[in-house]
Amino acid sequence: MDEVTFKSDTVLSDVHLYTPNQRHLMVRLNSMGQPVFLSQFKLLWNQDSQIDSGTEGGDYRDDPTEGNSAGTGSPQPPPGSGCSSEGVSLQTGADTTGQEGAGVQLDEDGDLDVLRRPRAASDPDPAWPPRDKVHPMILTQEEDDVLGDKAQESSTHTVIKIEHTMATPLEDVGKQVWRGALFLADYILFQWDLFQGRTVLELGAGTGFTSIIAATVAQTVYCTDVGADLLAMCQRNIALNSHLIAPGGSVVKVRELDWLKDDLCTDPAVPFSWSEKDISDLYDHTTILLAAEVFYDEDLTNALFKTLVQLAHRLKNACVAILSVEKRLNFTLSHLDVTCEAYDHFHASLHQLEKLQDGQLRFSVERVEAAFPQRLVYERIQQLELWKIFMEPVS
């Protein structure tokens, strides 16, 4: 695979933005024929400090420039920035030469003839990576090898390994890693006490990233989405990170939950279907619902809010839904302007839900300030938002 080809309907994952210098190793092709990559995401925390993680105003970040697997680089300025000592000396030398008028070489037309340094004189041991093209490396096409010894060797509590795709059609964007999942994961790691020992349901889990983080704290996590291929990827990612989940005795259950259907699938012949025991546990004990960056389509947003209302009526306990969204700006021909229609529709849905009165439940909406510390290596931009929906019985 010499070049990656993107079609007009291709959606490119944010993983390229917050891990620009990291190699994402291609490990296999999924059942759809899409390349699957294995990436590492750096955690800026250790489990020994979690007992204080719920204290507001605290910043428990390690130095993100130390051991950064996301490739943010060293604190030294990059080549060509004009800030290096070599760049300064070269610029000074050029000014001096120009002032003295000595050693200036002109071509036959009188233009300045710039002498370029031969490649042989280049630094044989540069501090920065070469600027050549880097193409994905194929590790293996044997799926068992990915979960073998190499995965077990790095049983560190500072790295999360995730299998994902890089670019897909819109209907398969759940197979990619999005910044909103890391943003929500930051909040989970900060509000440790809120999730401790709880039963959590994630809607539209995608690669399972947020569910894995939740399972480091919660007792039971239901990681849900649709599509056997996507859910199988979730299952693999949970296995890759079992060293983070197992010490606390947590359980992650990958299940299918379709927002366009009113009932859960209980057919044992269908992969990732629900057992009666699972459904009973879900309704009896769930108190937290999660959804990370799933608000990119108006119809799906409507379906998600409908699902939230249905679940709130079926759950025996008062619950809170925590939603992350990124305000994405797009230029549309229909408006001939920059708009953010999916984001605006999400906000309209929040307001509608808050006004909903059915005599049984009360819905209240609260925005979470993004002042909590960052525990994962990524670019936390201002367009990321976190919202809470409290769903409580009417007293």
CSV table of C-alpha atoms in Angstrom, one decimal:
chain,number,residue,atom,x,y,z
A,1,MET,CA,0.0,0.0,0.0
A,2,ASP,CA,2.0,2.9,-1.3
A,3,GLU,CA,-0.6,5.7,-1.0
A,4,VAL,CA,-3.8,6.1,0.9
A,5,THR,CA,-6.7,7.1,-1.3
A,6,PHE,CA,-9.6,9.1,0.1
A,7,LYS,CA,-12.9,9.2,-1.8
A,8,SER,CA,-15.4,12.1,-1.7
A,9,ASP,CA,-17.5,10.5,1.1
A,10,THR,CA,-14.5,9.6,3.2
A,11,VAL,CA,-14.5,10.8,6.8
A,12,LEU,CA,-11.0,11.2,8.3
A,13,SER,CA,-10.5,10.5,12.0
A,14,ASP,CA,-9.2,13.1,14.5
A,15,VAL,CA,-6.5,10.6,15.5
A,16,HIS,CA,-4.3,12.2,12.9
A,17,LEU,CA,-4.7,15.6,14.6
A,18,TYR,CA,-3.7,14.7,18.2
A,19,THR,CA,-1.1,12.1,17.4
A,20,PRO,CA,0.6,13.6,14.3
A,21,ASN,CA,4.0,12.0,14.7
A,22,GLN,CA,3.0,8.6,16.0
A,23,ARG,CA,3.1,5.6,13.8
A,24,HIS,CA,-0.3,3.8,13.6
A,25,LEU,CA,0.5,0.2,12.7
A,26,MET,CA,-1.8,-1.6,10.4
A,27,VAL,CA,-2.6,-5.0,11.9
A,28,ARG,CA,-5.3,-6.5,9.8
A,29,LEU,CA,-8.3,-6.0,7.5
A,30,ASN,CA,-11.8,-6.1,9.0
A,31,SER,CA,-14.7,-8.0,7.5
A,32,MET,CA,-15.5,-4.9,5.4
A,33,GLY,CA,-12.0,-4.9,3.9
A,34,GLN,CA,-11.1,-1.7,5.8
A,35,PRO,CA,-7.5,-1.4,7.2
A,36,VAL,CA,-7.4,-1.7,11.0
A,37,PHE,CA,-4.7,0.1,12.9
A,38,LEU,CA,-3.3,-0.3,16.4
A,39,SER,CA,-2.5,2.9,18.3
A,40,GLN,CA,-1.3,3.7,21.8
A,41,PHE,CA,-2.8,6.5,23.8
A,42,LYS,CA,-0.8,8.0,26.6
A,43,LEU,CA,-2.4,8.4,30.1
A,44,LEU,CA,-1.0,11.2,32.3
A,45,TRP,CA,-2.0,9.6,35.5
A,46,ASN,CA,-1.2,6.7,37.8
A,47,GLN,CA,-3.7,4.7,39.8
A,48,ASP,CA,-2.1,5.5,43.1
A,49,SER,CA,-3.3,9.1,42.9
A,50,GLN,CA,-6.9,8.3,42.1
A,51,ILE,CA,-8.2,8.7,45.7
A,52,ASP,CA,-7.8,12.5,45.4
A,53,SER,CA,-9.1,12.8,41.8
A,54,GLY,CA,-12.5,14.1,42.8
A,55,THR,CA,-11.1,17.3,44.4
A,56,GLU,CA,-12.1,20.2,42.3
A,57,GLY,CA,-9.4,22.7,41.2
A,58,GLY,CA,-6.6,20.2,41.4
A,59,ASP,CA,-4.3,19.6,38.5
A,60,TYR,CA,-2.7,16.1,38.5
A,61,ARG,CA,-1.2,16.3,35.1
A,62,ASP,CA,2.3,14.9,34.6
A,63,ASP,CA,4.7,16.6,32.2
A,64,PRO,CA,3.2,15.9,28.8
A,65,THR,CA,6.6,16.2,27.1
A,66,GLU,CA,7.9,13.3,29.1
A,67,GLY,CA,7.4,9.9,27.6
A,68,ASN,CA,4.7,11.2,25.2
A,69,SER,CA,3.5,8.3,23.0
A,70,ALA,CA,1.3,10.6,21.0
A,71,GLY,CA,4.3,12.2,19.5
A,72,THR,CA,4.1,15.8,20.7
A,73,GLY,CA,7.9,15.9,20.4
A,74,SER,CA,10.6,17.5,22.5
A,75,PRO,CA,10.3,21.1,23.8
A,76,GLN,CA,13.0,22.2,21.3
A,77,PRO,CA,11.6,24.2,18.3
A,78,PRO,CA,11.1,22.3,15.1
A,79,PRO,CA,13.4,22.7,12.0
A,80,GLY,CA,12.5,25.6,9.9
A,81,SER,CA,10.8,27.6,12.8
A,82,GLY,CA,13.6,30.2,12.8
A,83,CYS,CA,14.2,29.6,16.5
A,84,SER,CA,17.0,27.1,16.5
A,85,SER,CA,20.6,28.2,17.2
A,86,GLU,CA,21.7,27.0,13.8
A,87,GLY,CA,19.0,29.1,12.1
A,88,VAL,CA,20.0,32.2,14.0
A,89,SER,CA,23.7,31.8,13.1
A,90,LEU,CA,22.9,31.2,9.4
A,91,GLN,CA,20.7,34.2,9.3
A,92,THR,CA,23.3,36.4,11.0
A,93,GLY,CA,25.9,35.2,8.6
A,94,ALA,CA,23.7,36.0,5.6
A,95,ASP,CA,23.2,39.5,6.9
A,96,THR,CA,26.9,40.1,7.5
A,97,THR,CA,27.7,38.8,4.0
A,98,GLY,CA,25.2,41.1,2.4
A,99,GLN,CA,26.5,44.1,4.3
A,100,GLU,CA,30.1,43.5,3.4
A,101,GLY,CA,29.4,42.6,-0.2
A,102,ALA,CA,32.0,39.9,0.0
A,103,GLY,CA,31.5,36.3,-1.2
A,104,VAL,CA,28.2,37.0,-3.0
A,105,GLN,CA,27.7,34.7,-6.0
A,106,LEU,CA,25.5,35.9,-8.9
A,107,ASP,CA,24.4,33.9,-12.0
A,108,GLU,CA,24.7,35.1,-15.5
A,109,ASP,CA,21.4,37.1,-15.2
A,110,GLY,CA,22.6,38.9,-12.1
A,111,ASP,CA,20.4,36.9,-9.7
A,112,LEU,CA,21.7,35.7,-6.4
A,113,ASP,CA,23.1,32.1,-6.7
A,114,VAL,CA,22.4,30.3,-3.4
A,115,LEU,CA,24.8,27.6,-2.6
A,116,ARG,CA,23.0,24.7,-0.9
A,117,ARG,CA,24.6,22.4,1.6
A,118,PRO,CA,25.3,19.0,0.1
A,119,ARG,CA,23.3,16.1,1.5
A,120,ALA,CA,26.5,14.4,2.7
A,121,ALA,CA,27.0,17.3,5.1
A,122,SER,CA,23.7,16.8,6.8
A,123,ASP,CA,23.6,15.8,10.4
A,124,PRO,CA,23.9,12.0,10.4
A,125,ASP,CA,22.1,11.9,13.8
A,126,PRO,CA,19.3,14.5,13.6
A,127,ALA,CA,17.3,15.3,16.7
A,128,TRP,CA,14.0,15.3,14.7
A,129,PRO,CA,12.6,12.5,12.5
A,130,PRO,CA,13.3,12.6,8.8
A,131,ARG,CA,10.6,14.4,6.7
A,132,ASP,CA,10.1,11.5,4.4
A,133,LYS,CA,6.8,9.9,3.8
A,134,VAL,CA,5.8,7.4,6.5
A,135,HIS,CA,3.4,4.6,5.4
A,136,PRO,CA,1.5,2.3,7.7
A,137,MET,CA,3.5,-0.9,8.5
A,138,ILE,CA,1.7,-4.2,8.4
A,139,LEU,CA,2.4,-6.2,11.5
A,140,THR,CA,0.5,-9.3,10.8
A,141,GLN,CA,-2.7,-10.6,9.3
A,142,GLU,CA,-3.1,-13.3,12.0
A,143,GLU,CA,-5.5,-11.8,14.5
A,144,ASP,CA,-4.3,-14.0,17.4
A,145,ASP,CA,-0.8,-12.6,17.2
A,146,VAL,CA,-2.0,-9.1,18.0
A,147,LEU,CA,-3.3,-10.3,21.4
A,148,GLY,CA,-0.2,-12.4,22.0
A,149,ASP,CA,3.0,-11.8,23.9
A,150,LYS,CA,3.7,-8.3,22.7
A,151,ALA,CA,0.4,-7.0,24.0
A,152,GLN,CA,1.0,-8.7,27.4
A,153,GLU,CA,4.6,-7.3,27.7
A,154,SER,CA,3.3,-3.7,27.8
A,155,SER,CA,1.0,-4.3,30.8
A,156,THR,CA,1.6,-0.8,32.0
A,157,HIS,CA,-1.0,1.4,33.5
A,158,THR,CA,0.0,4.4,31.4
A,159,VAL,CA,-0.9,3.3,27.9
A,160,ILE,CA,-4.2,2.3,26.3
A,161,LYS,CA,-4.1,0.2,23.1
A,162,ILE,CA,-6.9,0.7,20.7
A,163,GLU,CA,-7.7,-0.9,17.4
A,164,HIS,CA,-9.5,1.5,15.0
A,165,THR,CA,-9.8,2.6,11.4
A,166,MET,CA,-8.4,5.8,10.0
A,167,ALA,CA,-10.9,6.8,7.3
A,168,THR,CA,-14.4,5.4,6.6
A,169,PRO,CA,-17.7,6.3,5.0
A,170,LEU,CA,-20.0,8.3,7.3
A,171,GLU,CA,-22.0,5.2,8.4
A,172,ASP,CA,-18.8,3.6,9.8
A,173,VAL,CA,-17.3,6.6,11.7
A,174,GLY,CA,-17.9,4.6,14.9
A,175,LYS,CA,-14.8,2.5,14.0
A,176,GLN,CA,-12.6,5.6,14.4
A,177,VAL,CA,-11.3,7.4,17.5
A,178,TRP,CA,-12.7,10.8,18.1
A,179,ARG,CA,-11.5,13.6,20.4
A,180,GLY,CA,-14.8,13.8,22.2
A,181,ALA,CA,-14.2,10.2,23.6
A,182,LEU,CA,-10.9,11.4,25.2
A,183,PHE,CA,-12.6,14.5,26.5
A,184,LEU,CA,-15.3,12.4,28.2
A,185,ALA,CA,-12.6,10.0,29.5
A,186,ASP,CA,-10.8,12.9,31.1
A,187,TYR,CA,-13.9,13.7,33.0
A,188,ILE,CA,-14.4,10.1,34.2
A,189,LEU,CA,-10.8,10.0,35.5
A,190,PHE,CA,-11.4,13.3,37.3
A,191,GLN,CA,-14.8,12.5,38.8
A,192,TRP,CA,-13.5,9.2,40.2
A,193,ASP,CA,-16.0,9.1,43.1
A,194,LEU,CA,-19.0,9.6,40.9
A,195,PHE,CA,-18.3,6.4,38.9
A,196,GLN,CA,-16.8,4.3,41.8
A,197,GLY,CA,-18.7,0.9,41.9
A,198,ARG,CA,-21.5,2.1,39.6
A,199,THR,CA,-23.2,0.4,36.7
A,200,VAL,CA,-22.7,2.4,33.5
A,201,LEU,CA,-24.3,2.2,30.1
A,202,GLU,CA,-22.5,3.8,27.1
A,203,LEU,CA,-24.5,4.5,24.0
A,204,GLY,CA,-22.7,4.5,20.7
A,205,ALA,CA,-19.5,3.3,22.2
A,206,GLY,CA,-17.6,3.0,18.9
A,207,THR,CA,-14.2,1.5,19.5
A,208,GLY,CA,-15.0,1.2,23.2
A,209,PHE,CA,-12.4,3.8,24.4
A,210,THR,CA,-14.6,5.6,26.9
A,211,SER,CA,-16.1,2.3,28.2
A,212,ILE,CA,-12.6,1.0,28.9
A,213,ILE,CA,-11.8,4.2,30.9
A,214,ALA,CA,-15.1,3.9,32.7
A,215,ALA,CA,-14.3,0.3,33.6
A,216,THR,CA,-11.2,1.3,35.5
A,217,VAL,CA,-13.6,2.9,38.0
A,218,ALA,CA,-17.1,1.5,37.6
A,219,GLN,CA,-18.2,-2.0,38.7
A,220,THR,CA,-20.1,-2.9,35.5
A,221,VAL,CA,-20.0,-1.2,32.1
A,222,TYR,CA,-22.4,-2.0,29.2
A,223,CYS,CA,-20.5,-1.1,26.1
A,224,THR,CA,-23.2,-0.8,23.3
A,225,ASP,CA,-23.4,0.0,19.6
A,226,VAL,CA,-24.7,-1.6,16.4
A,227,GLY,CA,-23.0,-3.9,13.9
A,228,ALA,CA,-21.3,-7.1,14.6
A,229,ASP,CA,-18.0,-5.9,13.0
A,230,LEU,CA,-17.9,-2.8,15.2
A,231,LEU,CA,-18.9,-4.7,18.4
A,232,ALA,CA,-16.2,-7.3,17.7
A,233,MET,CA,-13.7,-4.5,17.6
A,234,CYS,CA,-14.9,-3.3,21.0
A,235,GLN,CA,-14.4,-6.8,22.3
A,236,ARG,CA,-10.9,-6.9,21.0
A,237,ASN,CA,-10.0,-3.5,22.5
A,238,ILE,CA,-11.3,-4.6,25.9
A,239,ALA,CA,-9.1,-7.7,25.7
A,240,LEU,CA,-6.1,-5.5,24.8
A,241,ASN,CA,-6.6,-3.4,27.9
A,242,SER,CA,-7.6,-6.1,30.4
A,243,HIS,CA,-4.6,-5.1,32.5
A,244,LEU,CA,-6.4,-1.8,33.3
A,245,ILE,CA,-9.8,-3.4,34.0
A,246,ALA,CA,-9.1,-6.6,35.8
A,247,PRO,CA,-7.4,-5.3,39.0
A,248,GLY,CA,-10.6,-3.6,40.2
A,249,GLY,CA,-12.8,-6.6,39.4
A,250,SER,CA,-14.8,-4.6,36.9
A,251,VAL,CA,-16.9,-6.3,34.1
A,252,VAL,CA,-17.4,-4.9,30.6
A,253,LYS,CA,-20.2,-6.4,28.6
A,254,VAL,CA,-20.4,-5.6,24.9
A,255,ARG,CA,-24.0,-5.6,23.7
A,256,GLU,CA,-26.0,-4.4,20.7
A,257,LEU,CA,-28.3,-1.5,21.3
A,258,ASP,CA,-30.0,0.1,18.3
A,259,TRP,CA,-31.5,3.5,18.9
A,260,LEU,CA,-33.9,3.0,16.1
A,261,LYS,CA,-35.5,0.0,17.9
A,262,ASP,CA,-37.7,0.1,21.0
A,263,ASP,CA,-36.6,-3.2,22.5
A,264,LEU,CA,-33.3,-4.9,23.2
A,265,CYS,CA,-32.3,-7.8,21.1
A,266,THR,CA,-32.6,-11.1,23.1
A,267,ASP,CA,-32.2,-13.6,20.2
A,268,PRO,CA,-29.3,-15.8,21.3
A,269,ALA,CA,-28.5,-16.5,17.7
A,270,VAL,CA,-27.6,-12.8,17.1
A,271,PRO,CA,-24.0,-11.8,18.2
A,272,PHE,CA,-23.8,-9.6,21.2
A,273,SER,CA,-27.5,-10.0,22.1
A,274,TRP,CA,-28.9,-9.5,25.6
A,275,SER,CA,-29.8,-12.2,28.1
A,276,GLU,CA,-32.7,-11.8,30.6
A,277,LYS,CA,-30.1,-11.5,33.4
A,278,ASP,CA,-28.3,-8.7,31.6
A,279,ILE,CA,-31.5,-6.7,31.0
A,280,SER,CA,-32.6,-7.2,34.6
A,281,ASP,CA,-29.2,-5.9,35.9
A,282,LEU,CA,-29.2,-3.0,33.4
A,283,TYR,CA,-32.6,-1.7,34.6
A,284,ASP,CA,-32.1,-2.4,38.3
A,285,HIS,CA,-28.6,-0.9,38.8
A,286,THR,CA,-27.7,1.6,36.0
A,287,THR,CA,-27.3,5.1,37.3
A,288,ILE,CA,-24.9,6.7,34.7
A,289,LEU,CA,-25.3,6.8,30.9
A,290,LEU,CA,-22.6,8.0,28.5
A,291,ALA,CA,-22.4,9.1,24.9
A,292,ALA,CA,-19.3,10.5,23.3
A,293,GLU,CA,-19.4,12.6,20.1
A,294,VAL,CA,-22.3,10.8,18.5
A,295,PHE,CA,-24.2,14.0,17.5
A,296,TYR,CA,-23.2,14.3,13.8
A,297,ASP,CA,-26.6,13.4,12.2
A,298,GLU,CA,-29.9,14.9,13.0
A,299,ASP,CA,-31.9,11.7,12.7
A,300,LEU,CA,-29.5,9.8,14.9
A,301,THR,CA,-29.5,12.6,17.4
A,302,ASN,CA,-33.3,12.4,17.5
A,303,ALA,CA,-33.1,8.6,18.0
A,304,LEU,CA,-30.6,9.0,20.8
A,305,PHE,CA,-32.7,11.4,22.8
A,306,LYS,CA,-35.7,9.2,22.3
A,307,THR,CA,-33.6,6.3,23.6
A,308,LEU,CA,-32.5,8.3,26.6
A,309,VAL,CA,-36.2,9.0,27.5
A,310,GLN,CA,-37.2,5.4,27.1
A,311,LEU,CA,-34.3,4.2,29.3
A,312,ALA,CA,-35.0,6.8,31.9
A,313,HIS,CA,-38.5,5.4,32.3
A,314,ARG,CA,-37.3,1.8,32.5
A,315,LEU,CA,-34.4,2.4,35.0
A,316,LYS,CA,-35.4,1.9,38.6
A,317,ASN,CA,-33.0,4.6,39.9
A,318,ALA,CA,-32.6,8.2,39.1
A,319,CYS,CA,-29.8,8.6,36.6
A,320,VAL,CA,-27.6,11.1,34.9
A,321,ALA,CA,-26.5,11.1,31.2
A,322,ILE,CA,-23.1,12.7,30.4
A,323,LEU,CA,-22.7,13.7,26.8
A,324,SER,CA,-19.6,15.1,25.0
A,325,VAL,CA,-20.0,17.0,21.7
A,326,GLU,CA,-17.6,18.9,19.4
A,327,LYS,CA,-18.8,22.0,17.7
A,328,ARG,CA,-17.8,21.3,14.1
A,329,LEU,CA,-17.9,24.2,11.7
A,330,ASN,CA,-18.7,23.4,8.0
A,331,PHE,CA,-19.2,25.6,4.9
A,332,THR,CA,-22.4,24.6,3.2
A,333,LEU,CA,-23.6,25.5,-0.3
A,334,SER,CA,-27.2,25.7,0.9
A,335,HIS,CA,-26.3,28.5,3.3
A,336,LEU,CA,-23.2,29.8,1.5
A,337,ASP,CA,-21.8,30.3,4.9
A,338,VAL,CA,-20.1,28.5,7.8
A,339,THR,CA,-22.6,26.6,9.8
A,340,CYS,CA,-22.7,23.9,12.5
A,341,GLU,CA,-26.1,22.3,11.9
A,342,ALA,CA,-25.5,19.1,13.8
A,343,TYR,CA,-24.3,21.0,16.9
A,344,ASP,CA,-27.3,23.4,16.7
A,345,HIS,CA,-29.7,20.5,16.4
A,346,PHE,CA,-28.1,18.9,19.5
A,347,HIS,CA,-28.6,22.1,21.5
A,348,ALA,CA,-32.2,22.3,20.3
A,349,SER,CA,-32.8,18.7,21.4
A,350,LEU,CA,-31.4,19.6,24.9
A,351,HIS,CA,-33.9,22.4,25.2
A,352,GLN,CA,-36.8,20.3,24.1
A,353,LEU,CA,-35.9,17.6,26.6
A,354,GLU,CA,-35.7,20.1,29.4
A,355,LYS,CA,-39.2,21.3,28.6
A,356,LEU,CA,-40.6,17.7,28.4
A,357,GLN,CA,-43.3,17.1,31.0
A,358,ASP,CA,-44.9,13.7,31.3
A,359,GLY,CA,-45.8,13.7,34.9
A,360,GLN,CA,-43.3,10.9,35.7
A,361,LEU,CA,-39.8,12.3,35.2
A,362,ARG,CA,-38.1,15.6,35.4
A,363,PHE,CA,-35.2,16.4,33.0
A,364,SER,CA,-32.7,19.1,33.9
A,365,VAL,CA,-29.7,20.1,31.8
A,366,GLU,CA,-26.3,21.4,33.0
A,367,ARG,CA,-23.2,22.3,31.1
A,368,VAL,CA,-19.9,21.1,32.7
A,369,GLU,CA,-17.1,23.6,32.7
A,370,ALA,CA,-14.0,22.2,31.0
A,371,ALA,CA,-11.8,23.1,34.0
A,372,PHE,CA,-11.1,19.5,34.9
A,373,PRO,CA,-7.5,18.3,34.4
A,374,GLN,CA,-6.3,16.6,31.2
A,375,ARG,CA,-5.2,13.0,31.8
A,376,LEU,CA,-4.8,11.9,28.2
A,377,VAL,CA,-2.5,13.2,25.5
A,378,TYR,CA,-4.5,15.0,22.9
A,379,GLU,CA,-5.4,18.6,21.8
A,380,ARG,CA,-8.2,19.8,24.0
A,381,ILE,CA,-9.9,22.5,21.9
A,382,GLN,CA,-12.5,25.1,22.9
A,383,GLN,CA,-15.1,23.5,20.6
A,384,LEU,CA,-15.3,20.5,23.0
A,385,GLU,CA,-18.3,20.6,25.3
A,386,LEU,CA,-19.6,18.3,28.1
A,387,TRP,CA,-23.3,18.3,29.1
A,388,LYS,CA,-25.2,16.5,31.9
A,389,ILE,CA,-28.8,15.5,31.8
A,390,PHE,CA,-30.3,14.7,35.2
A,391,MET,CA,-33.3,12.4,34.9
A,392,GLU,CA,-35.2,12.1,38.2
A,393,PRO,CA,-38.8,11.0,39.2
A,394,VAL,CA,-41.3,13.8,39.8
A,395,SER,CA,-41.8,14.0,43.6
